[in-house]
Amino acid sequence: MTRLLQILFFALVVRPVLMVVLGVHVRRRELLPREGPAVIIANHNSHLDTLTLMALYPLRDLHRLRPVAAMDYFLRNRFMRWLAEDLIGIIPVNRVKGAKEGANPLAGAEAALDRGQILILFPEGSRGEAERMAQFRKGIAHLAKARPDVPVTPVFMHGLGKALPKGSFTLVPFNCDVFVGPPLRWSGDIDGFVEAARGAVEALAAEAHVPDWE
Amino acid sequence: MLGLAPEVWWTLAGIFAVLVAATVLVRLIEGPGDPANPSELASRTRSWWFMVTVFTIAMVTWREVSTVFLALVSFMALKEYLSLIPTRRIDRWVILWAYLAIPVQFYWAHVSWYGMFIVFVPVWMFLFFPIVMALRGETEGFLRAVGTLSWGLMICVFAISHTAMLLALDGVSDHAAGGAGLLLFLVIATQFNDVAQFTWGKLCKGRFIGRIVPSVSPNKTWEGFLGGLLTIAALSAVMGPFLTPMNAAWSALAGALIAVAGFSGDVTMSAFKRDLGVKDASHLIPGHGGILDRVDSLTYAAPVFYHFYFFFFVTEWPG
């Protein structure tokens, strides 16, 4: 039932909006992982990021896509919880510092990979200021270390932060671009992997025409 | 839907015949190729099929559909424009308002309200957006923001809306093909001029006279321009009396004017893109680039042809 609702939501709401109001253009779509387990990492500017990445997949694959998202934000009330967990299918992560000692915040993500799902992860940890890339957190490297055989595909997105930035609920039409890069593998070093992941997304950003937005 | 004159149907059928011929020609020149990875010419032709089909459906159904279709073209052009240029965060709301100018402008066209149509963007929107921006209190980059938004609205909304205004000339012309005939005449002449200039340019390869403005558009040659102009003038002389109230001589003149205007729109848009450092405005239409790359010549040809026709042939405005 929820799966049907999810398919309808993407077919009737998300896709038409992305196609008509926004106009999403993807470069090298064929590099997106077809099968799980796999991880997609992307820069984060807008709530539309998750929806856009999910909408790039066929409707029948939607339930295999699992965005990793902040527990404190998305589970803050019952409606948000339903939207995030049931309709979108997020894996909640506790990003608040001082979480219970010894608990693995990525346990849910690792379990999803073990079930062959495709994770969507934003290593900046937050949308931050739209269209500006922040530092990458180390979570992605810990996940890659825990599941070293899983490919990590870098993606750079531009334009969605202008269409719907943090703090705004009004969608303003802008074209947006999605750039997909070749997958990364665990390199054996936490800091090195974070660096490589950010480098890969930045290399994709260099391809884009990004007009000033100040 | 059934109100369209036989001339319009014949012309549309003619366009499809040309498309079939072009597809066969491309196939003969290039061979079957790889269907998954088509050459630029092949994907260009394929996109033409798509665009002509959508345009035909928009033309032959109802006038409401035609006008909404033209408004959507305007919307996609403005969106592409605003996505390419530098904008200010604070102007997000102003930009949303700018999009809302599109349905209003096309509404004036739809109800044939010439007085409002002709002043809404150049007067009211032109005055409205700067004061809204000023009231937001941010002066840094003010002139650039006002200037770029005004130019974008004039090109992508005002200029393109003249296509819808041609449809509204239905009651004015006593020719059976009416407004649809005028719009078809304009669109065929403009689009075919693009193809003709390109083809003449390739055939002559700048052998005789040379390039016109190499720093803006290195592929534009005098041979292409003049070849296109003569081709379109000749084509228009045949097509005009069939589709519009103009006789052969007036049609040839209109065709020549459209060729000059189409060239101007093309080069103007090239200068704009070159300034921003992009080759194509987007990747919406495979083989063509963005919507702005396809309608660039129309942004000049539509107002020029409309006002040419209005001046010489519309003696009495109904209502």
Short mmCIF file of N, CA and C in Angstrom, two decimals, chain A residues 61-140:
data_model
loop_
_atom_site.label_atom_id
_atom_site.label_comp_id
_atom_site.label_asym_id
_atom_site.label_seq_id
_atom_site.Cartn_x
_atom_site.Cartn_y
_atom_site.Cartn_z
N ASP A 61 11.87 0.66 -9.10
CA ASP A 61 13.07 0.58 -8.26
C ASP A 61 13.01 1.50 -7.05
N LEU A 62 11.95 2.32 -6.96
CA LEU A 62 11.91 3.35 -5.92
C LEU A 62 12.13 2.79 -4.52
N HIS A 63 11.48 1.64 -4.23
CA HIS A 63 11.55 1.11 -2.86
C HIS A 63 12.94 0.61 -2.50
N ARG A 64 13.81 0.46 -3.50
CA ARG A 64 15.18 0.01 -3.20
C ARG A 64 16.11 1.18 -2.91
N LEU A 65 15.61 2.40 -3.09
CA LEU A 65 16.43 3.60 -2.84
C LEU A 65 16.18 4.09 -1.43
N ARG A 66 17.22 4.29 -0.65
CA ARG A 66 17.06 4.68 0.74
C ARG A 66 17.91 5.90 1.07
N PRO A 67 17.30 7.09 1.11
CA PRO A 67 18.06 8.27 1.52
C PRO A 67 18.41 8.20 3.01
N VAL A 68 19.64 8.52 3.33
CA VAL A 68 20.06 8.56 4.73
C VAL A 68 19.83 9.98 5.23
N ALA A 69 19.00 10.14 6.28
CA ALA A 69 18.60 11.49 6.66
C ALA A 69 18.59 11.68 8.17
N ALA A 70 18.66 12.94 8.57
CA ALA A 70 18.81 13.28 9.98
C ALA A 70 17.54 12.97 10.78
N MET A 71 17.73 12.21 11.84
CA MET A 71 16.62 11.82 12.71
C MET A 71 15.98 13.05 13.37
N ASP A 72 16.82 13.97 13.87
CA ASP A 72 16.28 15.11 14.63
C ASP A 72 15.38 15.99 13.78
N TYR A 73 15.65 16.04 12.45
CA TYR A 73 14.85 16.90 11.58
C TYR A 73 13.62 16.16 11.06
N PHE A 74 13.82 14.97 10.55
CA PHE A 74 12.74 14.30 9.81
C PHE A 74 11.77 13.51 10.69
N LEU A 75 12.17 13.22 11.93
CA LEU A 75 11.26 12.47 12.78
C LEU A 75 10.68 13.35 13.87
N ARG A 76 10.63 14.69 13.61
CA ARG A 76 10.26 15.58 14.70
C ARG A 76 8.76 15.60 15.00
N ASN A 77 7.91 15.19 14.07
CA ASN A 77 6.50 15.02 14.41
C ASN A 77 5.90 13.89 13.57
N ARG A 78 4.65 13.56 13.84
CA ARG A 78 4.09 12.35 13.23
C ARG A 78 3.95 12.47 11.72
N PHE A 79 3.57 13.67 11.26
CA PHE A 79 3.39 13.84 9.82
C PHE A 79 4.73 13.70 9.09
N MET A 80 5.76 14.38 9.63
CA MET A 80 7.08 14.31 9.02
C MET A 80 7.59 12.88 9.03
N ARG A 81 7.32 12.19 10.13
CA ARG A 81 7.78 10.81 10.26
C ARG A 81 7.15 9.94 9.17
N TRP A 82 5.82 10.14 8.96
CA TRP A 82 5.14 9.37 7.92
C TRP A 82 5.71 9.70 6.54
N LEU A 83 5.87 11.01 6.28
CA LEU A 83 6.40 11.47 5.00
C LEU A 83 7.79 10.88 4.75
N ALA A 84 8.65 10.99 5.75
CA ALA A 84 10.05 10.62 5.58
C ALA A 84 10.23 9.10 5.56
N GLU A 85 9.62 8.45 6.53
CA GLU A 85 9.89 7.01 6.66
C GLU A 85 9.05 6.18 5.69
N ASP A 86 7.78 6.53 5.56
CA ASP A 86 6.91 5.69 4.73
C ASP A 86 6.92 6.10 3.26
N LEU A 87 6.71 7.39 3.00
CA LEU A 87 6.56 7.82 1.61
C LEU A 87 7.91 7.86 0.89
N ILE A 88 8.92 8.39 1.55
CA ILE A 88 10.23 8.50 0.91
C ILE A 88 11.08 7.28 1.22
N GLY A 89 10.97 6.76 2.42
CA GLY A 89 11.75 5.58 2.80
C GLY A 89 13.14 5.88 3.30
N ILE A 90 13.25 6.91 4.14
CA ILE A 90 14.58 7.29 4.63
C ILE A 90 15.09 6.29 5.66
N ILE A 91 16.41 6.31 5.83
CA ILE A 91 17.03 5.62 6.96
C ILE A 91 17.44 6.71 7.93
N PRO A 92 16.81 6.79 9.10
CA PRO A 92 17.14 7.87 10.03
C PRO A 92 18.50 7.65 10.69
N VAL A 93 19.27 8.74 10.78
CA VAL A 93 20.57 8.69 11.44
C VAL A 93 20.58 9.74 12.54
N ASN A 94 21.17 9.38 13.67
CA ASN A 94 21.31 10.34 14.75
C ASN A 94 22.58 11.15 14.51
N ARG A 95 22.40 12.42 14.13
CA ARG A 95 23.59 13.24 13.84
C ARG A 95 23.95 14.13 15.01
N VAL A 96 23.17 14.05 16.11
CA VAL A 96 23.43 14.90 17.26
C VAL A 96 24.67 14.39 17.98
N LYS A 97 25.57 15.30 18.27
CA LYS A 97 26.81 14.92 18.97
C LYS A 97 26.49 14.35 20.34
N GLY A 98 27.34 13.48 20.83
CA GLY A 98 27.14 12.92 22.17
C GLY A 98 26.06 11.86 22.20
N ALA A 99 25.84 11.25 21.01
CA ALA A 99 24.91 10.12 20.98
C ALA A 99 25.47 9.00 21.85
N LYS A 100 24.61 8.07 22.14
CA LYS A 100 24.97 7.03 23.10
C LYS A 100 26.32 6.39 22.74
N GLU A 101 27.20 6.33 23.74
CA GLU A 101 28.52 5.74 23.53
C GLU A 101 28.40 4.31 23.01
N GLY A 102 29.23 4.00 22.05
CA GLY A 102 29.27 2.62 21.60
C GLY A 102 28.23 2.27 20.55
N ALA A 103 27.16 3.06 20.46
CA ALA A 103 26.14 2.75 19.45
C ALA A 103 26.65 3.16 18.07
N ASN A 104 26.41 2.34 17.06
CA ASN A 104 26.85 2.68 15.71
C ASN A 104 25.75 3.45 15.00
N PRO A 105 25.97 4.75 14.75
CA PRO A 105 24.90 5.54 14.13
C PRO A 105 24.57 5.06 12.71
N LEU A 106 25.49 4.32 12.10
CA LEU A 106 25.27 3.89 10.72
C LEU A 106 24.74 2.47 10.61
N ALA A 107 24.34 1.89 11.76
CA ALA A 107 23.89 0.49 11.74
C ALA A 107 22.75 0.29 10.74
N GLY A 108 21.80 1.23 10.72
CA GLY A 108 20.66 1.12 9.80
C GLY A 108 21.11 1.16 8.35
N ALA A 109 22.08 2.02 8.06
CA ALA A 109 22.59 2.14 6.69
C ALA A 109 23.30 0.86 6.26
N GLU A 110 24.09 0.31 7.19
CA GLU A 110 24.82 -0.92 6.86
C GLU A 110 23.85 -2.07 6.61
N ALA A 111 22.81 -2.13 7.44
CA ALA A 111 21.82 -3.20 7.27
C ALA A 111 21.13 -3.08 5.91
N ALA A 112 20.85 -1.84 5.49
CA ALA A 112 20.19 -1.64 4.19
C ALA A 112 21.10 -2.10 3.05
N LEU A 113 22.40 -1.82 3.18
CA LEU A 113 23.34 -2.28 2.15
C LEU A 113 23.38 -3.80 2.12
N ASP A 114 23.32 -4.41 3.32
CA ASP A 114 23.34 -5.87 3.37
C ASP A 114 22.11 -6.47 2.70
N ARG A 115 21.01 -5.67 2.64
CA ARG A 115 19.80 -6.14 1.96
C ARG A 115 19.82 -5.80 0.47
N GLY A 116 20.95 -5.26 0.01
CA GLY A 116 21.08 -4.97 -1.42
C GLY A 116 20.42 -3.68 -1.85
N GLN A 117 20.23 -2.73 -0.95
CA GLN A 117 19.58 -1.48 -1.33
C GLN A 117 20.61 -0.42 -1.75
N ILE A 118 20.08 0.65 -2.35
CA ILE A 118 20.96 1.73 -2.82
C ILE A 118 20.76 2.93 -1.89
N LEU A 119 21.83 3.33 -1.22
CA LEU A 119 21.73 4.46 -0.28
C LEU A 119 22.00 5.78 -0.99
N ILE A 120 21.27 6.81 -0.57
CA ILE A 120 21.56 8.17 -1.03
C ILE A 120 22.04 8.94 0.19
N LEU A 121 23.24 9.48 0.11
CA LEU A 121 23.84 10.08 1.30
C LEU A 121 24.43 11.45 0.95
N PHE A 122 24.20 12.41 1.81
CA PHE A 122 24.73 13.76 1.60
C PHE A 122 25.83 14.01 2.61
N PRO A 123 27.11 13.88 2.21
CA PRO A 123 28.20 13.93 3.18
C PRO A 123 28.38 15.30 3.85
N GLU A 124 27.74 16.35 3.30
CA GLU A 124 27.83 17.64 3.98
C GLU A 124 27.03 17.61 5.28
N GLY A 125 26.12 16.67 5.40
CA GLY A 125 25.37 16.50 6.64
C GLY A 125 24.17 17.41 6.77
N SER A 126 24.12 18.48 5.97
CA SER A 126 23.00 19.42 6.07
C SER A 126 22.94 20.19 4.76
N ARG A 127 21.76 20.78 4.46
CA ARG A 127 21.65 21.55 3.23
C ARG A 127 22.52 22.79 3.29
N GLY A 128 22.72 23.30 4.52
CA GLY A 128 23.56 24.47 4.69
C GLY A 128 23.09 25.63 3.84
N GLU A 129 24.02 26.49 3.49
CA GLU A 129 23.65 27.61 2.64
C GLU A 129 23.57 27.11 1.21
N ALA A 130 22.45 27.42 0.54
CA ALA A 130 22.19 26.82 -0.76
C ALA A 130 23.28 27.16 -1.77
N GLU A 131 23.63 26.18 -2.60
CA GLU A 131 24.59 26.32 -3.69
C GLU A 131 26.00 26.65 -3.20
N ARG A 132 26.29 26.33 -1.93
CA ARG A 132 27.68 26.42 -1.46
C ARG A 132 28.04 25.11 -0.79
N MET A 133 29.13 24.51 -1.22
CA MET A 133 29.47 23.19 -0.69
C MET A 133 30.23 23.33 0.62
N ALA A 134 29.76 22.63 1.67
CA ALA A 134 30.40 22.66 2.98
C ALA A 134 31.40 21.50 3.10
N GLN A 135 32.05 21.41 4.26
CA GLN A 135 32.95 20.29 4.54
C GLN A 135 32.18 18.97 4.48
N PHE A 136 32.87 17.90 4.09
CA PHE A 136 32.25 16.58 4.14
C PHE A 136 32.46 15.98 5.54
N ARG A 137 31.43 15.35 6.10
CA ARG A 137 31.59 14.63 7.37
C ARG A 137 32.23 13.27 7.11
N LYS A 138 32.62 12.62 8.20
CA LYS A 138 33.37 11.37 8.03
C LYS A 138 32.49 10.14 7.90
N GLY A 139 31.19 10.31 8.12
CA GLY A 139 30.29 9.15 8.09
C GLY A 139 30.43 8.30 6.84
N ILE A 140 30.59 8.96 5.69
CA ILE A 140 30.67 8.22 4.43
C ILE A 140 31.90 7.30 4.42
#
